[in-house]
Short mmCIF file of C-alpha atoms in Angstrom, two decimals:
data_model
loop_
_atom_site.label_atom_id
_atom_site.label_comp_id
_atom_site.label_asym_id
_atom_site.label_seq_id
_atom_site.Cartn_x
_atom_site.Cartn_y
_atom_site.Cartn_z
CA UNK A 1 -32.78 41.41 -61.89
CA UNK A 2 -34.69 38.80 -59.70
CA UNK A 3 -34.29 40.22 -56.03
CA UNK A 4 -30.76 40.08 -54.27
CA UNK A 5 -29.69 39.53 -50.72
CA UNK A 6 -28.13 42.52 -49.30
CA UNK A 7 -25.15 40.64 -47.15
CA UNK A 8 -24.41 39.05 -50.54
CA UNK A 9 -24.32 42.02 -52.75
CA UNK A 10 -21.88 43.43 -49.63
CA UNK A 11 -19.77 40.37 -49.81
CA UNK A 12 -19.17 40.77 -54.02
CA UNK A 13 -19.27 44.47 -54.32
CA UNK A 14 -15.60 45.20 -54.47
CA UNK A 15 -15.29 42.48 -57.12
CA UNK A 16 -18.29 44.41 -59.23
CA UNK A 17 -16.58 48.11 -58.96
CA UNK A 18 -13.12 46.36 -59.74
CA UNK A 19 -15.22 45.06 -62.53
CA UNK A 20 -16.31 48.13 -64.03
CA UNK A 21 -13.74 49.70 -63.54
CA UNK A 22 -11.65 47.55 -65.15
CA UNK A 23 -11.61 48.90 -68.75
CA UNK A 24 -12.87 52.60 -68.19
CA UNK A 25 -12.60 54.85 -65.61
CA UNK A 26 -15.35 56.61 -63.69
CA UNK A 27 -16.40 58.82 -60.80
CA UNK A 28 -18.88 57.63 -58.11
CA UNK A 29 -22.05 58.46 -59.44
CA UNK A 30 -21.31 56.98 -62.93
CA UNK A 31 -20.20 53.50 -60.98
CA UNK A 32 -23.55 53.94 -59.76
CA UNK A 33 -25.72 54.17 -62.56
CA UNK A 34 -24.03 52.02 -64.81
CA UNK A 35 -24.58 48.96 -61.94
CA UNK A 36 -28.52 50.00 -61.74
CA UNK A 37 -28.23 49.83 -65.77
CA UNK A 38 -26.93 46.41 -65.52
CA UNK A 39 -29.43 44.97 -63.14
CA UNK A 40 -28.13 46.45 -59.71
CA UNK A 41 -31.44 48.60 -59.22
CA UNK A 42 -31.75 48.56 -55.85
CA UNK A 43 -27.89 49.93 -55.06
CA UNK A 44 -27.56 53.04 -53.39
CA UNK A 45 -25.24 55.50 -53.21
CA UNK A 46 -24.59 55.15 -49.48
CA UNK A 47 -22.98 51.87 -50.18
CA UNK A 48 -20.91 52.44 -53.29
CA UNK A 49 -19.40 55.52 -51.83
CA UNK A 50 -17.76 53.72 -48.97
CA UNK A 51 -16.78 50.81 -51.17
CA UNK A 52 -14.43 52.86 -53.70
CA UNK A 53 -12.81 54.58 -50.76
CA UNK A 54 -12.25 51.15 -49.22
CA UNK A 55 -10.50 50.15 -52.85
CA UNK A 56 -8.66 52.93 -53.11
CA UNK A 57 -6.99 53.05 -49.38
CA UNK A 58 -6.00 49.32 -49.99
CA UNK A 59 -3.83 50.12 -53.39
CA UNK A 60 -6.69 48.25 -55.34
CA UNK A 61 -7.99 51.52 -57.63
CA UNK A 62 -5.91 55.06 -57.97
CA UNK A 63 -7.60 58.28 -58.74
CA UNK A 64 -7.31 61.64 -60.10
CA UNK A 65 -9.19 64.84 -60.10
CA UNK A 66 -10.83 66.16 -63.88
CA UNK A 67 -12.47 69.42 -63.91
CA UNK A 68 -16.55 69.43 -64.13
CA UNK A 69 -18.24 72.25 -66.17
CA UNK A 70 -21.41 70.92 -64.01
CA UNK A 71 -19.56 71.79 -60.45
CA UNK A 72 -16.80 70.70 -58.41
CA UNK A 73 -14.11 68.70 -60.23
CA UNK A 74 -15.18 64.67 -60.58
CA UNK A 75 -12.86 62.28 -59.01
CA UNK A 76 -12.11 59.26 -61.18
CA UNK A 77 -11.58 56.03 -59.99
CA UNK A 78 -9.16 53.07 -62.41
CA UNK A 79 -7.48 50.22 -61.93
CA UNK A 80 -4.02 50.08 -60.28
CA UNK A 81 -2.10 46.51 -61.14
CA UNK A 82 -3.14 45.45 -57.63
CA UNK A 83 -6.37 46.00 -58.19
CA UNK A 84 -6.28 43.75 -61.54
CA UNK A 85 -4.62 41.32 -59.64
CA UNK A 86 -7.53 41.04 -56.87
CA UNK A 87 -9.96 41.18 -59.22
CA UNK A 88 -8.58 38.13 -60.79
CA UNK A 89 -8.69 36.78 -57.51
CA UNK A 90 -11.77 37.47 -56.43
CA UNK A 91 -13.10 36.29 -60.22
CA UNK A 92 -11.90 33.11 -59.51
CA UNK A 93 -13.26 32.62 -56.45
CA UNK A 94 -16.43 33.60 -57.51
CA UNK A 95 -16.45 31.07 -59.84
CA UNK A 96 -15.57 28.54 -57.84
CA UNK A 97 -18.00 29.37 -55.78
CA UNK A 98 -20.57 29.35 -58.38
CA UNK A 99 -19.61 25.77 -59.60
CA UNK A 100 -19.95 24.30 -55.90
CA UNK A 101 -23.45 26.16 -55.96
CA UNK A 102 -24.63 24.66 -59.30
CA UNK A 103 -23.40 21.33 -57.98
CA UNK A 104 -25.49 21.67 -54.95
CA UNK A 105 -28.30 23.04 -56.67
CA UNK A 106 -28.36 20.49 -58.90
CA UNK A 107 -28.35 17.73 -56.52
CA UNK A 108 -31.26 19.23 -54.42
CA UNK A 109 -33.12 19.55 -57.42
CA UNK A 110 -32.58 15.93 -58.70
CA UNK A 111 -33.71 14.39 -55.34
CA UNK A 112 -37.38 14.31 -55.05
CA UNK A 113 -39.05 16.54 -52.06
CA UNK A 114 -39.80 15.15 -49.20
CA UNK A 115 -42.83 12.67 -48.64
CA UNK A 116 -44.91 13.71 -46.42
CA UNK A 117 -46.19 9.87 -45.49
CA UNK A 118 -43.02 9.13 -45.15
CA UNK A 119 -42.71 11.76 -42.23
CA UNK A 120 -45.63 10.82 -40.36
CA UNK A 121 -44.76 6.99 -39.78
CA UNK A 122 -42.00 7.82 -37.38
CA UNK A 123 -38.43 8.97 -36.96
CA UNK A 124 -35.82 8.39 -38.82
CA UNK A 125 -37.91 7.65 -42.06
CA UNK A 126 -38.00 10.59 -43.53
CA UNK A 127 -37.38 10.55 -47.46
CA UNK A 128 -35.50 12.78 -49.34
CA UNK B 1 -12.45 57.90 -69.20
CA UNK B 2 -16.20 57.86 -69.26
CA UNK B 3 -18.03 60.26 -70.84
CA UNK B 4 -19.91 62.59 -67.98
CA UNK B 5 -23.91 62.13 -68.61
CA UNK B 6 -24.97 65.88 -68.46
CA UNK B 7 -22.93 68.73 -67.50
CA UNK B 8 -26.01 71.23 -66.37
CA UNK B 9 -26.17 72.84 -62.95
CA UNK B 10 -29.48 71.44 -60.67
CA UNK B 11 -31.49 75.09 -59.32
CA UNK B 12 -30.70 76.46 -56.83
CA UNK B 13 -32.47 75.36 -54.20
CA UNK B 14 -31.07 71.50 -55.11
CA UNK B 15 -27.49 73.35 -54.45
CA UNK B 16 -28.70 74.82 -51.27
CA UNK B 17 -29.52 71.09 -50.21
CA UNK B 18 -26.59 69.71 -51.48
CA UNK B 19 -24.28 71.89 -49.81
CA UNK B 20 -26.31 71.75 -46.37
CA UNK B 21 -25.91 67.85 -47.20
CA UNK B 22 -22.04 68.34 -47.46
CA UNK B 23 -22.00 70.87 -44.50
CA UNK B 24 -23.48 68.09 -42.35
CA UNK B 25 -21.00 65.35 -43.58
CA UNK B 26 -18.17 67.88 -43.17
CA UNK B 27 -19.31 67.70 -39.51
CA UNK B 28 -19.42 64.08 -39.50
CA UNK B 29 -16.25 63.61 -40.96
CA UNK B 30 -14.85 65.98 -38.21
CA UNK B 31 -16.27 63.99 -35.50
CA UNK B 32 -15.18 60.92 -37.16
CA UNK B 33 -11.50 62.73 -36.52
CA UNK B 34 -10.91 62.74 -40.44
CA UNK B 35 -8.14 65.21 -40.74
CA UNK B 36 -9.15 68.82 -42.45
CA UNK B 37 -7.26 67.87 -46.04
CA UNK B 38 -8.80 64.24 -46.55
CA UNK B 39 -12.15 66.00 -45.09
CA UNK B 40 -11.64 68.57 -47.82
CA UNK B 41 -11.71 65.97 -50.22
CA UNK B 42 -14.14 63.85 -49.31
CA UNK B 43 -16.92 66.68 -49.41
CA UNK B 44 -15.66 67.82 -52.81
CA UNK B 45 -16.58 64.33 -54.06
CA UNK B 46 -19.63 63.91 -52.11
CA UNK B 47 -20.74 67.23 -53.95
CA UNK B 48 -19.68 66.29 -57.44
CA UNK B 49 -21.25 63.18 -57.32
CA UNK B 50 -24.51 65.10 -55.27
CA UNK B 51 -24.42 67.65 -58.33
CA UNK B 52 -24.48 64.96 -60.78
CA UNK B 53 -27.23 62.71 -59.04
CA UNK B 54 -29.29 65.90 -58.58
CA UNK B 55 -29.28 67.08 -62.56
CA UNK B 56 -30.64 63.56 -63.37
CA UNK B 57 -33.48 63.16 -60.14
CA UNK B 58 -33.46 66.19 -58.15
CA UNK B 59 -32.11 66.54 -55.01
CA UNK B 60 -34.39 65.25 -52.91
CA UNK B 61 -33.96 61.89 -54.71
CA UNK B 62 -30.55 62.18 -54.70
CA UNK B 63 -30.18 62.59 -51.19
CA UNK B 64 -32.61 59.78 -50.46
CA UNK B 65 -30.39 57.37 -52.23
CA UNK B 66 -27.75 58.55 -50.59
CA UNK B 67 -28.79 57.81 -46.73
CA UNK B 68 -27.92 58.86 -43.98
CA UNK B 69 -24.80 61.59 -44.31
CA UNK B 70 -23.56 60.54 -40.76
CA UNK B 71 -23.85 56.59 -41.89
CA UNK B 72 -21.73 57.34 -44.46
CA UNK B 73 -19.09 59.38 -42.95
CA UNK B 74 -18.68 56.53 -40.51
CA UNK B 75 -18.72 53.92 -43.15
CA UNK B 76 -15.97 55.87 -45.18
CA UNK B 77 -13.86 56.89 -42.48
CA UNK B 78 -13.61 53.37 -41.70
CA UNK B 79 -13.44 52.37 -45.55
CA UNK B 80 -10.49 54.91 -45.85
CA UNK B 81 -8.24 53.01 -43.39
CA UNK B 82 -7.52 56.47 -41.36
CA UNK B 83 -6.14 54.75 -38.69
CA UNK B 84 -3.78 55.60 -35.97
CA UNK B 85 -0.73 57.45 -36.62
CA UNK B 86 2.01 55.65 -34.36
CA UNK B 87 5.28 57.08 -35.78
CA UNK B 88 3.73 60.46 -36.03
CA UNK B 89 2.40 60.48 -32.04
CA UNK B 90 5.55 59.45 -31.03
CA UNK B 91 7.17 62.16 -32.50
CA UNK B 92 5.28 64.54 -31.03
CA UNK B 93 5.28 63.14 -27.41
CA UNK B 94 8.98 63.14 -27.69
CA UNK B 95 8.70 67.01 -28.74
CA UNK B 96 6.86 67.96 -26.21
CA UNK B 97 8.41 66.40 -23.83
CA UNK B 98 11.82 68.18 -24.88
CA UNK B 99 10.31 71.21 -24.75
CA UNK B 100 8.54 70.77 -21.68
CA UNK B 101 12.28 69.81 -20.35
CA UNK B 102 14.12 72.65 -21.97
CA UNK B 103 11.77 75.02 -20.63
CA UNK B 104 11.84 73.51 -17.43
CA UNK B 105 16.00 74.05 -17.03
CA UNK B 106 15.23 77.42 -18.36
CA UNK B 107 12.56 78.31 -15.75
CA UNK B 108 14.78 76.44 -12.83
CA UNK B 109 17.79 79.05 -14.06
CA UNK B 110 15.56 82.18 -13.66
CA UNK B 111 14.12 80.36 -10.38
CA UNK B 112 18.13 80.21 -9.33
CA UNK B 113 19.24 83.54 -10.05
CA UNK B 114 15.92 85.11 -8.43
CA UNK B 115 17.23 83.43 -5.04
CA UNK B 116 20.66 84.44 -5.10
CA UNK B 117 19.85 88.03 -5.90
CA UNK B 118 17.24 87.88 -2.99
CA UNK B 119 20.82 86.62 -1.05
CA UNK B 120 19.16 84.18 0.60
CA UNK B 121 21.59 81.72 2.76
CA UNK B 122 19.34 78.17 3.72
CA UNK B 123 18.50 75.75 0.81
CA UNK B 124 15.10 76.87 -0.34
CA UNK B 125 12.52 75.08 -2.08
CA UNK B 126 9.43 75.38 -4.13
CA UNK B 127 7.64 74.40 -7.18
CA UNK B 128 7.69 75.51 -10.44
CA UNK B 129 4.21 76.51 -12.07
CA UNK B 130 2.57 74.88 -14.38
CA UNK B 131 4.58 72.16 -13.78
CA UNK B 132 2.73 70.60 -10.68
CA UNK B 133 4.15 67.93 -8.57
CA UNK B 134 7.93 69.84 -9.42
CA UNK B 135 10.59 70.72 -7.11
CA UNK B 136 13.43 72.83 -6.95
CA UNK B 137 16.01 72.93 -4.12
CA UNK B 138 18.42 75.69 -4.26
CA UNK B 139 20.85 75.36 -1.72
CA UNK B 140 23.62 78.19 -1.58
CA UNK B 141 24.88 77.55 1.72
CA UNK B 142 28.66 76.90 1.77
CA UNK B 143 30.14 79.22 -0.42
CA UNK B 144 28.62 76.87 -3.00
CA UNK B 145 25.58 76.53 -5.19
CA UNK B 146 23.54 72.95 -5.31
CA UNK B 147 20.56 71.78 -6.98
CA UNK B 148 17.88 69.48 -6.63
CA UNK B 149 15.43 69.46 -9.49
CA UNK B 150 12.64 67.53 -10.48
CA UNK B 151 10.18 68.13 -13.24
CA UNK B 152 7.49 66.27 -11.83
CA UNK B 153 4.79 64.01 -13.82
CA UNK B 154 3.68 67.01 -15.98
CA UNK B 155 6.00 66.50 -19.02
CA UNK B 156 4.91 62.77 -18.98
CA UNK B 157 1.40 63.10 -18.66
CA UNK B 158 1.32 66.28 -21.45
CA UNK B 159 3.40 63.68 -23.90
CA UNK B 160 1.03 61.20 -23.25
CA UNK B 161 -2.24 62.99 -24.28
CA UNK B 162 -0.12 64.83 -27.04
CA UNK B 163 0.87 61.17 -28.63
CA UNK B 164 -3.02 60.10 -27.97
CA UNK B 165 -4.56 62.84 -29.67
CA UNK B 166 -1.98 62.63 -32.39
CA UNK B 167 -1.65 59.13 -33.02
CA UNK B 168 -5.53 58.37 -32.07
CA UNK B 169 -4.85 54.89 -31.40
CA UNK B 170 -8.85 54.12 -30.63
CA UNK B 171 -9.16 54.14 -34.81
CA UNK B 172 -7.37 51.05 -34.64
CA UNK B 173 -9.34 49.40 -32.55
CA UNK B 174 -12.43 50.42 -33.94
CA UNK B 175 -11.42 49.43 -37.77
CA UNK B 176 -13.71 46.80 -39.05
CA UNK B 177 -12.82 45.37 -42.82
CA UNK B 178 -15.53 44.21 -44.30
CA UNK B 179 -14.13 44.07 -47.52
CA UNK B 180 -14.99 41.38 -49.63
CA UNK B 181 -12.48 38.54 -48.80
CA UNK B 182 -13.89 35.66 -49.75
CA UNK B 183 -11.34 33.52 -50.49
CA UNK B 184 -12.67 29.66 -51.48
CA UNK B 185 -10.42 26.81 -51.71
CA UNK B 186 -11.59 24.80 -54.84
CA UNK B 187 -12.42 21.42 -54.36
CA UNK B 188 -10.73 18.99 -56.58
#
């Protein structure tokens, strides 16, 4: 994946662990990896950490302790019906969102860029 | 459920870092006033996940993706909404206050007795320790037996640190969310 702004990856993360977690549930380090695995590369641990506990004090994901032959019991994260419910929220936002980017996008990149004559015969002539 | 990816143990050195790394967030955590069971928690998952991230890069790696351990104690103690405990500081202010209260009566009665046995005849007065800023009158003059008691600010000012350091109203004020709330009206 092309490179990502931090502030907006912080603004969407919930909505990407509800995501995930949606269909199968998983314990931190698993949430992890399967985001890097789908583009997320640059996502560290430090962030996701903090993010699940935020979900799961607001009601949004529930989770349960399953014993690890590998060490200390795993703690797996799912979906509570609140947290299906914001995630269709914050889906449609998103999307909505997305369409009002496209449509700006797509106007900036109909207009021609600007001509620099244009600029240097005086204010208030500049051409879009 | 997912599948786990591996279920081998790092060396032993890895451990050693992982638990120093979950020592040190344990401390954190503490500082952060997480309460001993959530702590207790917390650094069990922090280790399971360590364990895991350390079978698949090493430890060093792991821990390097992971930041700072005091960053992240802050960021979850804020992500975990442990906030301030109202109901349960109240409670306990109004405990010790009745305690403080009971035990005051209780001293005042010993107080009373020890000046009629020592027969005295004036009113006499003094102050009950540790409850500065108290006084007792006992005044058996008359045949009779009066009283003039006053705790002082003692029980007030032990029920108000008792209610702050239960209910630890500063992790109110200190919350942040910064969880994704986004919410966009779409245009029609």
């Amino acid at each position: 994946m092309a490179g990502y702004d931090a502030q907006v990856l912080k603004g969407i993360l919930s909505m990407l662990l509800l995501q995930v977690l949606e269909k199968t549930e998983d314990y931190g380090y698993s949430v992890v990896l399967r985001l890097k695995e789908l583009g997320f590369d640059g996502l560290s641990e430090g962030t996701v950490y903090p993010a699940l506990t935020r979900l799961e004090s607001r009601g949004f994901l529930a989770s349960q302790l399953v014993p690890s032959d590998a060490g200390p019991a795993r703690k797996y994260y799912r979906l509570t019906k609140a947290g299906t419910a914001e995630l269709r929220r914050a889906s449609d936002a998103w999307a909505s969102l997305r369409v009002n980017i496209d449509r700006v996008m797509s106007v900036a990149s109909a207009t021609s860029p600007p001509n620099m004559n244009s600029v240097q015969q005086g204010f208030g002539q500049v051409t879009l | 459920m997912s599948k786990s990816r591996t279920n081998d143990s790092p060396p032993t050195v890895d451990m050693a870092k992982i638990v120093w790394a979950s020592a040190r967030y344990d401390f954190w955590l503490d500082l952060n006033s997480v309460p001993r069971r959530q702590r207790k928690a917390l650094r069990s998952e922090l280790r399971s996940n360590l364990t895991e991230a350390a079978t698949d890069v090493g430890a060093q790696a792991a821990l390097k993706n992971l930041g700072s351990v005091r960053t992240l104690a802050g960021e979850i103690t804020r992500a975990g909404e442990l906030r301030s405990r109202w109901l349960a500081g109240w409670v306990a202010a109004f405990l010790t206050v009745t305690v403080l209260m009971v035990t005051f009566l209780v001293l005042t009665l010993y107080y009373t007795e020890g000046v009629l046995d020592a027969g005295a005849s004036e009113p006499v007065t003094s102050s009950l320790f540790p409850y500065f800023g108290s006084e007792v009158v006992v005044d058996p003059s008359g045949g009779g037996l009066a009283w003039i008691i006053g705790p002082g600010p003692m029980p007030l000012l032990a029920a108000i640190v008792v209610w702050l350091l239960v209910a630890k109203p500063w992790r109110s004020i200190g919350y942040r969310n910064f969880s994704y709330s986004g919410r966009i009206s779409p245009r029609s």
